[in-house]
Coordinates of N, CA and C in Angstrom, one line a residue:
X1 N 0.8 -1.2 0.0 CA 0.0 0.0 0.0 C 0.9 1.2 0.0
X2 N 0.5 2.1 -0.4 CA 1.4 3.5 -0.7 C 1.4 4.3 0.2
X3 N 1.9 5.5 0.5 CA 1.9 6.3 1.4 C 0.6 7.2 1.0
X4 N 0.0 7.1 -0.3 CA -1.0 8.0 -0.4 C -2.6 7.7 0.5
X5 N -2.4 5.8 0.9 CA -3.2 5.3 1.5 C -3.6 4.2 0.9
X6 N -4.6 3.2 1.2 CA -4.8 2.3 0.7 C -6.1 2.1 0.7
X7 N -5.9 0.8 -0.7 CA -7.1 1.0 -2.1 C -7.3 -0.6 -1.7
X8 N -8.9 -0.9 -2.0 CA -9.0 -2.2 -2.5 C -10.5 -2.3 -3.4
X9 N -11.1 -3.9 -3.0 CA -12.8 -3.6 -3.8 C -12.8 -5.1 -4.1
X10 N -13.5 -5.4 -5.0 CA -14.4 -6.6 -4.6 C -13.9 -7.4 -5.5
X11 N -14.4 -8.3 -5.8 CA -13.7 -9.1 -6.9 C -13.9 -9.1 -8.5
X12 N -15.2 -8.3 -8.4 CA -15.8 -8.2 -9.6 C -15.0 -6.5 -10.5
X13 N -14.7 -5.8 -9.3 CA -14.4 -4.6 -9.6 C -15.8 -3.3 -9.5
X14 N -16.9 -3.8 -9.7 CA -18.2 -2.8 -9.2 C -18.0 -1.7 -7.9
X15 N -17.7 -2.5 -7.1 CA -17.3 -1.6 -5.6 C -15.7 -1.4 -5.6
X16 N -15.1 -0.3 -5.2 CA -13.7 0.0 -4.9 C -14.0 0.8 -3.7
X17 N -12.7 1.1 -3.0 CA -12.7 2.2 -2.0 C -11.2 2.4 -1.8
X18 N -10.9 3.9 -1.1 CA -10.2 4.1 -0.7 C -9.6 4.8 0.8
X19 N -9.0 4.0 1.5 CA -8.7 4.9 3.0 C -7.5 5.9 2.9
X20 N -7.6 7.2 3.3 CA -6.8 8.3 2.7 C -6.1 8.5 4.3
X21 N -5.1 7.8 4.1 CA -4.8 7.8 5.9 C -4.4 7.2 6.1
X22 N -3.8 6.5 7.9 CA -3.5 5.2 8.3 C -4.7 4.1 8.5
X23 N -4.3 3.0 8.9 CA -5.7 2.0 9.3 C -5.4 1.8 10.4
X24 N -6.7 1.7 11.1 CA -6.4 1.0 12.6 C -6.2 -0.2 12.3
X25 N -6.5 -0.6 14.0 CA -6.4 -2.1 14.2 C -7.1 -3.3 13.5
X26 N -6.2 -4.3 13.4 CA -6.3 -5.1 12.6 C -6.4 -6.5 13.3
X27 N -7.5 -7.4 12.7 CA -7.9 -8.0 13.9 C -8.5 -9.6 12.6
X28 N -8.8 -10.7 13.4 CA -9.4 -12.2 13.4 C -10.6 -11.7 14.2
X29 N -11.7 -11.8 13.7 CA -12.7 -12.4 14.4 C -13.4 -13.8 14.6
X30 N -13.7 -14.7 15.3 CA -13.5 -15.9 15.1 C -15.3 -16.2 15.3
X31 N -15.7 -14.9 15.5 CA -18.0 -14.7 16.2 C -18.3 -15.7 15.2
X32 N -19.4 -16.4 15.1 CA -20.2 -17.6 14.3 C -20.9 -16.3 13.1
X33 N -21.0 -14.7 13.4 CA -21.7 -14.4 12.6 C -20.4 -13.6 11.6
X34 N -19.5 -13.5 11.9 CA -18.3 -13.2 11.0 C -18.1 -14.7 10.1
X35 N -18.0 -15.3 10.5 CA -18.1 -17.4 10.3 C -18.6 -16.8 8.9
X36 N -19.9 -17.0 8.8 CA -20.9 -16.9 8.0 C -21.0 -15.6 7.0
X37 N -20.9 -14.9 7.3 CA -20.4 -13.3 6.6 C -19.1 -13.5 5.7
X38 N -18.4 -14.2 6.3 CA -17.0 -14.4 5.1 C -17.1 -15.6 4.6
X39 N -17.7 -16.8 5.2 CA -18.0 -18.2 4.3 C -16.5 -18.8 4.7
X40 N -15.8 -18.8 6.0 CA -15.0 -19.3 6.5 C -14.6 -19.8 7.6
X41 N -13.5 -19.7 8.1 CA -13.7 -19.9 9.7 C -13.2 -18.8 10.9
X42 N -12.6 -17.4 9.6 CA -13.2 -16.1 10.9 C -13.3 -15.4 10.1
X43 N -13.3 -14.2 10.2 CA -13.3 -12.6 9.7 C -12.1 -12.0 9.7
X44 N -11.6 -11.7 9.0 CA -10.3 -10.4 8.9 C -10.2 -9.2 8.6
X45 N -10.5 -8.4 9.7 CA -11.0 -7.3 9.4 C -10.0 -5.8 10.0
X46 N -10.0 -5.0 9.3 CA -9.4 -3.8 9.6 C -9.7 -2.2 9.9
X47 N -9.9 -1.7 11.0 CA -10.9 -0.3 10.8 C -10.6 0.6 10.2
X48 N -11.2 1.6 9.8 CA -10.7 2.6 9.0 C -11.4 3.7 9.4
X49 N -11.3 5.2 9.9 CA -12.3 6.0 10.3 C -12.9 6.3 9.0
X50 N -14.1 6.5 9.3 CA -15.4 7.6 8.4 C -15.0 8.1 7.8
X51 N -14.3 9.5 8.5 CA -14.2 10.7 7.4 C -12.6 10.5 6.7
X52 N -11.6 9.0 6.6 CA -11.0 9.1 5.5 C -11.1 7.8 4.8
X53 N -12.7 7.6 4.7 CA -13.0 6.2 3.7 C -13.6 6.8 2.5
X54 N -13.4 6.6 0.9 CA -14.2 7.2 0.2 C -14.8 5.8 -0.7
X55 N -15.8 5.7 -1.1 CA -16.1 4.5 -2.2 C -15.9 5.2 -3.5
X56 N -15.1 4.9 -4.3 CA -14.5 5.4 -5.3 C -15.5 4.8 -6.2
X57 N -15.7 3.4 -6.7 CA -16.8 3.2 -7.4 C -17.3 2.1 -6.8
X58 N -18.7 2.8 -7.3 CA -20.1 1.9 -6.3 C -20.4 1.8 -5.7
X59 N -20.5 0.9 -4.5 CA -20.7 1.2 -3.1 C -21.5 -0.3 -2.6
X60 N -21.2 -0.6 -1.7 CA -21.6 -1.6 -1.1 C -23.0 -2.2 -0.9
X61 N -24.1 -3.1 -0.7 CA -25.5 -3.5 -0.8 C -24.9 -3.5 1.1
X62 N -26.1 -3.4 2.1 CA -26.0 -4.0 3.3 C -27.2 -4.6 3.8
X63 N -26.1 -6.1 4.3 CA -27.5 -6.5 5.1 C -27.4 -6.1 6.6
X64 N -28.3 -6.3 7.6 CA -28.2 -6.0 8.5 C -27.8 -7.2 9.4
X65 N -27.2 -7.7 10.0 CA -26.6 -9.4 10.7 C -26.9 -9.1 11.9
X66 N -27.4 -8.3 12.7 CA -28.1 -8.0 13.7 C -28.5 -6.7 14.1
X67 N -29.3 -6.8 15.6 CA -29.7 -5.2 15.8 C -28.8 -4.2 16.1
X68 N -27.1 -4.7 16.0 CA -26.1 -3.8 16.3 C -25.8 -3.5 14.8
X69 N -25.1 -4.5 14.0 CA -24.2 -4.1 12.8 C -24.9 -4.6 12.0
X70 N -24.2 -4.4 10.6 CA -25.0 -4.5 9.6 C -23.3 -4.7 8.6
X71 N -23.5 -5.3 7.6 CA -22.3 -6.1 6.5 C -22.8 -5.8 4.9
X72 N -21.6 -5.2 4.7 CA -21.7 -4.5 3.3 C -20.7 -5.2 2.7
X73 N -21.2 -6.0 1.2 CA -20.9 -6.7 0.5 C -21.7 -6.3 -1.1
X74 N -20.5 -7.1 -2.5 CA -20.8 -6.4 -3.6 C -21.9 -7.1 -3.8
X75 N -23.2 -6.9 -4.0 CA -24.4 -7.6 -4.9 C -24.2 -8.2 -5.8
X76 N -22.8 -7.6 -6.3 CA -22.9 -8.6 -7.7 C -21.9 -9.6 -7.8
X77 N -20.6 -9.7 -7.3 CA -19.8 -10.8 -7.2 C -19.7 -11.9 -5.6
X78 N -20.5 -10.6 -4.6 CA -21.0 -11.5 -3.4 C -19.5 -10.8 -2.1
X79 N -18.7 -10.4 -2.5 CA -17.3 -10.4 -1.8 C -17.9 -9.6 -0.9
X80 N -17.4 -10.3 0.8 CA -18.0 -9.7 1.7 C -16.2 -8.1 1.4
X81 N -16.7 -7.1 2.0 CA -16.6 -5.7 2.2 C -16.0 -4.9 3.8
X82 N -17.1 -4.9 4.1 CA -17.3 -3.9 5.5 C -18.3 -4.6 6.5
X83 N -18.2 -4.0 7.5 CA -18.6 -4.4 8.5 C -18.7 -3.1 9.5
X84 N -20.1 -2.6 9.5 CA -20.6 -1.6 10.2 C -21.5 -1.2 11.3
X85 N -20.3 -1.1 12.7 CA -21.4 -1.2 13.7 C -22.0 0.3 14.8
X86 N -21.9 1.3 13.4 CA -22.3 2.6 14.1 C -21.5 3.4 14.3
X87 N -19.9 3.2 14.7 CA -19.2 3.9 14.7 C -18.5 5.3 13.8
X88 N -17.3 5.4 14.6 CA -16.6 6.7 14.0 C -15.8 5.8 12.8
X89 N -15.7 4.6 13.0 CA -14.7 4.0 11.9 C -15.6 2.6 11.3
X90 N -15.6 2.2 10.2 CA -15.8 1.1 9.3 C -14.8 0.2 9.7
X91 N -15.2 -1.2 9.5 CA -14.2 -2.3 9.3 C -14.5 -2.9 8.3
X92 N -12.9 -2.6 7.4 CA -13.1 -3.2 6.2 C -12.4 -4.4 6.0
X93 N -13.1 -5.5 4.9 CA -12.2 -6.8 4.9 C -10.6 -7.4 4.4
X94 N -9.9 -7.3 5.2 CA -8.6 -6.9 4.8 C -8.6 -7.8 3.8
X95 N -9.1 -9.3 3.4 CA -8.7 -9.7 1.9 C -9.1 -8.7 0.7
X96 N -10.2 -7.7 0.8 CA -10.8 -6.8 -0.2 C -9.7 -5.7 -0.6
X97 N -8.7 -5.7 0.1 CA -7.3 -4.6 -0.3 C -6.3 -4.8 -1.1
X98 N -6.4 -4.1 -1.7 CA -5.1 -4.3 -3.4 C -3.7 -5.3 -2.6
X99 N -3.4 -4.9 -1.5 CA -2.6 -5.4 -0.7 C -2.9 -5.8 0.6
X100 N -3.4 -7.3 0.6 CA -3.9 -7.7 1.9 C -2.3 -8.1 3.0
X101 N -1.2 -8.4 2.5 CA -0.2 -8.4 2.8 C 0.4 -7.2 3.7
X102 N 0.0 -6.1 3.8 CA 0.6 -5.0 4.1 C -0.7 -4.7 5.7
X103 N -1.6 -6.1 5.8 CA -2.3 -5.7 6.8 C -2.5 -6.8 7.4
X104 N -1.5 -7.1 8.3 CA -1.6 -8.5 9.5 C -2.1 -8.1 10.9
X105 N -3.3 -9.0 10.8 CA -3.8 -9.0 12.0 C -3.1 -9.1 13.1
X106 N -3.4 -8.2 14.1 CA -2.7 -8.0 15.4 C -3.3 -8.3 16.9
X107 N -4.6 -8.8 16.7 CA -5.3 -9.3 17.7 C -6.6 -10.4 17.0
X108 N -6.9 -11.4 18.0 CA -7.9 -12.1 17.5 C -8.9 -11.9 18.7
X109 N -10.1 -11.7 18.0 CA -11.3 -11.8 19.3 C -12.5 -13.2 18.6
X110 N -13.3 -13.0 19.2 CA -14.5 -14.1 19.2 C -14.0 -15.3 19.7
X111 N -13.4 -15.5 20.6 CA -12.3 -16.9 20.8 C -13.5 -17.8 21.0
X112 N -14.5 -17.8 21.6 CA -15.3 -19.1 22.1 C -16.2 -19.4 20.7
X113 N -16.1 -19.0 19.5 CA -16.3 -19.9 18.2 C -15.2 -20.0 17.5
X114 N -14.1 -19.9 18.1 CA -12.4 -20.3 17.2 C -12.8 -22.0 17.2
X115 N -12.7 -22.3 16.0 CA -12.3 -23.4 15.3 C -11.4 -24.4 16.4
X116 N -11.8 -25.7 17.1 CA -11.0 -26.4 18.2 C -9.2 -26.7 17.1
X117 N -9.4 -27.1 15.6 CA -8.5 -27.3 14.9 C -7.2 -26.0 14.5
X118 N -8.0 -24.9 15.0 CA -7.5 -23.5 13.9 C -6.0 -23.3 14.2
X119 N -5.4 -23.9 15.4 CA -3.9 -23.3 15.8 C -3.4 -24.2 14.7
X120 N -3.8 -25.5 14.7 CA -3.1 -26.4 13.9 C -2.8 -26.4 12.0
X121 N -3.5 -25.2 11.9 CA -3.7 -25.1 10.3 C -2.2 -25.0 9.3
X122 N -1.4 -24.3 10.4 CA 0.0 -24.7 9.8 C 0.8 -25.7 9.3
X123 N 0.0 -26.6 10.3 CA 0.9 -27.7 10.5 C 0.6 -28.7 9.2
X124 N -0.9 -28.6 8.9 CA -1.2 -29.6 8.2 C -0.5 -29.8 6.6
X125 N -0.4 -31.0 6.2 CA 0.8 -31.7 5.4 C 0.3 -30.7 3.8
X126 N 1.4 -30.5 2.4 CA 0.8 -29.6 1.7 C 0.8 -30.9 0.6
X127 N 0.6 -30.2 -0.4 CA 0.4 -31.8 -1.6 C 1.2 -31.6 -2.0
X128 N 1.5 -33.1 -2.2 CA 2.6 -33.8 -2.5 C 3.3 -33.2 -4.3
X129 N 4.3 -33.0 -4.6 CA 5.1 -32.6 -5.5 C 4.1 -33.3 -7.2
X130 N 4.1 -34.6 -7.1 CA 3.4 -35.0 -8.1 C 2.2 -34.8 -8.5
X131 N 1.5 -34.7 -6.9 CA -0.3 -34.3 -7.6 C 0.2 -32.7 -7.6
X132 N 1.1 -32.1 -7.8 CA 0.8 -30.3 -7.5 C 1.1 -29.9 -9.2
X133 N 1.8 -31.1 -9.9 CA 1.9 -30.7 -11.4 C 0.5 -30.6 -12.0
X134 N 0.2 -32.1 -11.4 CA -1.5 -31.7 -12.0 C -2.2 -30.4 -11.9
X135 N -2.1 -29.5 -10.5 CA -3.1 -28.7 -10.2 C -2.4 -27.4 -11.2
X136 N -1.0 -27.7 -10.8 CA -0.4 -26.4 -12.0 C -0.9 -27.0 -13.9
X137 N -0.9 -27.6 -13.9 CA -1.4 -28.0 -15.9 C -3.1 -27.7 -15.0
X138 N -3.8 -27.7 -15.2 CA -5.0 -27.2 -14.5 C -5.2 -25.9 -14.5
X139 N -4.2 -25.0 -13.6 CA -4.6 -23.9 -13.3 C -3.6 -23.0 -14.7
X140 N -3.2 -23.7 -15.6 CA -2.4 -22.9 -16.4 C -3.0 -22.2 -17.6
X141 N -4.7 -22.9 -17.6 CA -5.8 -22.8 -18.5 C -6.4 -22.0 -18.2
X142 N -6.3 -21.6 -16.4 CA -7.3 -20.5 -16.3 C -7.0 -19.3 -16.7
X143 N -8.5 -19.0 -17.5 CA -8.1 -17.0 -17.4 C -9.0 -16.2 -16.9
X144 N -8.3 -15.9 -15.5 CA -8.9 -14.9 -14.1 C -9.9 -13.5 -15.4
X145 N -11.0 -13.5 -14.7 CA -11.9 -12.0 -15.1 C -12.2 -11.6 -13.6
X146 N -11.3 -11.8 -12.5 CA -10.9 -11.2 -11.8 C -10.5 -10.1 -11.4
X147 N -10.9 -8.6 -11.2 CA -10.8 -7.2 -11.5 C -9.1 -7.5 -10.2
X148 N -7.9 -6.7 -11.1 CA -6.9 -6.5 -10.5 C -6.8 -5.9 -9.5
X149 N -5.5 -6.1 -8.6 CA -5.3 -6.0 -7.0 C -4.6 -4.0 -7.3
X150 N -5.5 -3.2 -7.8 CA -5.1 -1.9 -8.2 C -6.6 -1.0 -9.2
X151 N -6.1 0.3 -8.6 CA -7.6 1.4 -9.3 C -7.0 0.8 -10.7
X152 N -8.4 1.2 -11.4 CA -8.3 1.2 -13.0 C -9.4 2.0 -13.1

């Protein structure tokens, strides 16, 4: 991410945004309704205040996930977004940023729906050298319509 701030958006490219500024904290949420909201086993999310978030193009659909917050995601490719619970600042999905790399989480919360498996995710064995040529001749055919990790 640049010093001018940092850019990201959805997968389809319809929604983009930009935070003109630093980001707060950056966090795992492990809640059953983050679970569900990202379609995994937590949430990664980063705050950003209000007044230096802009939606550059489009802007988010929201549902409401309870009578506190409410979760802004693109209507049209589904990529969850934000996550808004009234505040001075938005939490946005740190995979949704041109540079998810430049934003590691620094705290986990929701611990009493962390995954009993989740410490061990490291550990587990990767595939094996011979089936990985397969997946590479496989993936060598695809062509991503994937909107790039950068404005256009």
């Amino acid at each position: 991410m640049s010093e001018e701030g940092h850019s990201g958006g959805c997968q389809c490219g319809r929604v983009r945004f930009h935070v003109d500024g630093p980001l707060g904290r950056a966090s795992i949420c492990h809640c059953r309704m983050c679970q569900k909201a990202f379609g995994s086993f937590f949430g990664p999310l980063v705050s950003a205040a209000n007044d230096r978030l802009a939606w550059t193009r489009g802007g988010p659909a929201w549902f409401r996930s309870s009578n506190k917050v409410r979760r802004g995601f693109c209507n049209h490719c589904g990529t969850p977004l934000a996550y808004d619970w009234g505040g001075p600042a938005l939490e946005l999905a740190i995979g949704a940023f041109d540079d998810p790399e430049a934003v590691p989480p620094t705290i986990q919360v929701g611990l009493e729906h962390r995954m009993s498996w989740f410490s061990r995710l490291a550990d587990l064995p990767t595939r094996p050298p011979a089936e990985q040529s397969e997946v590479d001749r496989f993936q060598a055919d695809i062509v991503s319509v994937q909107h790039p990790d950068r404005d256009t």
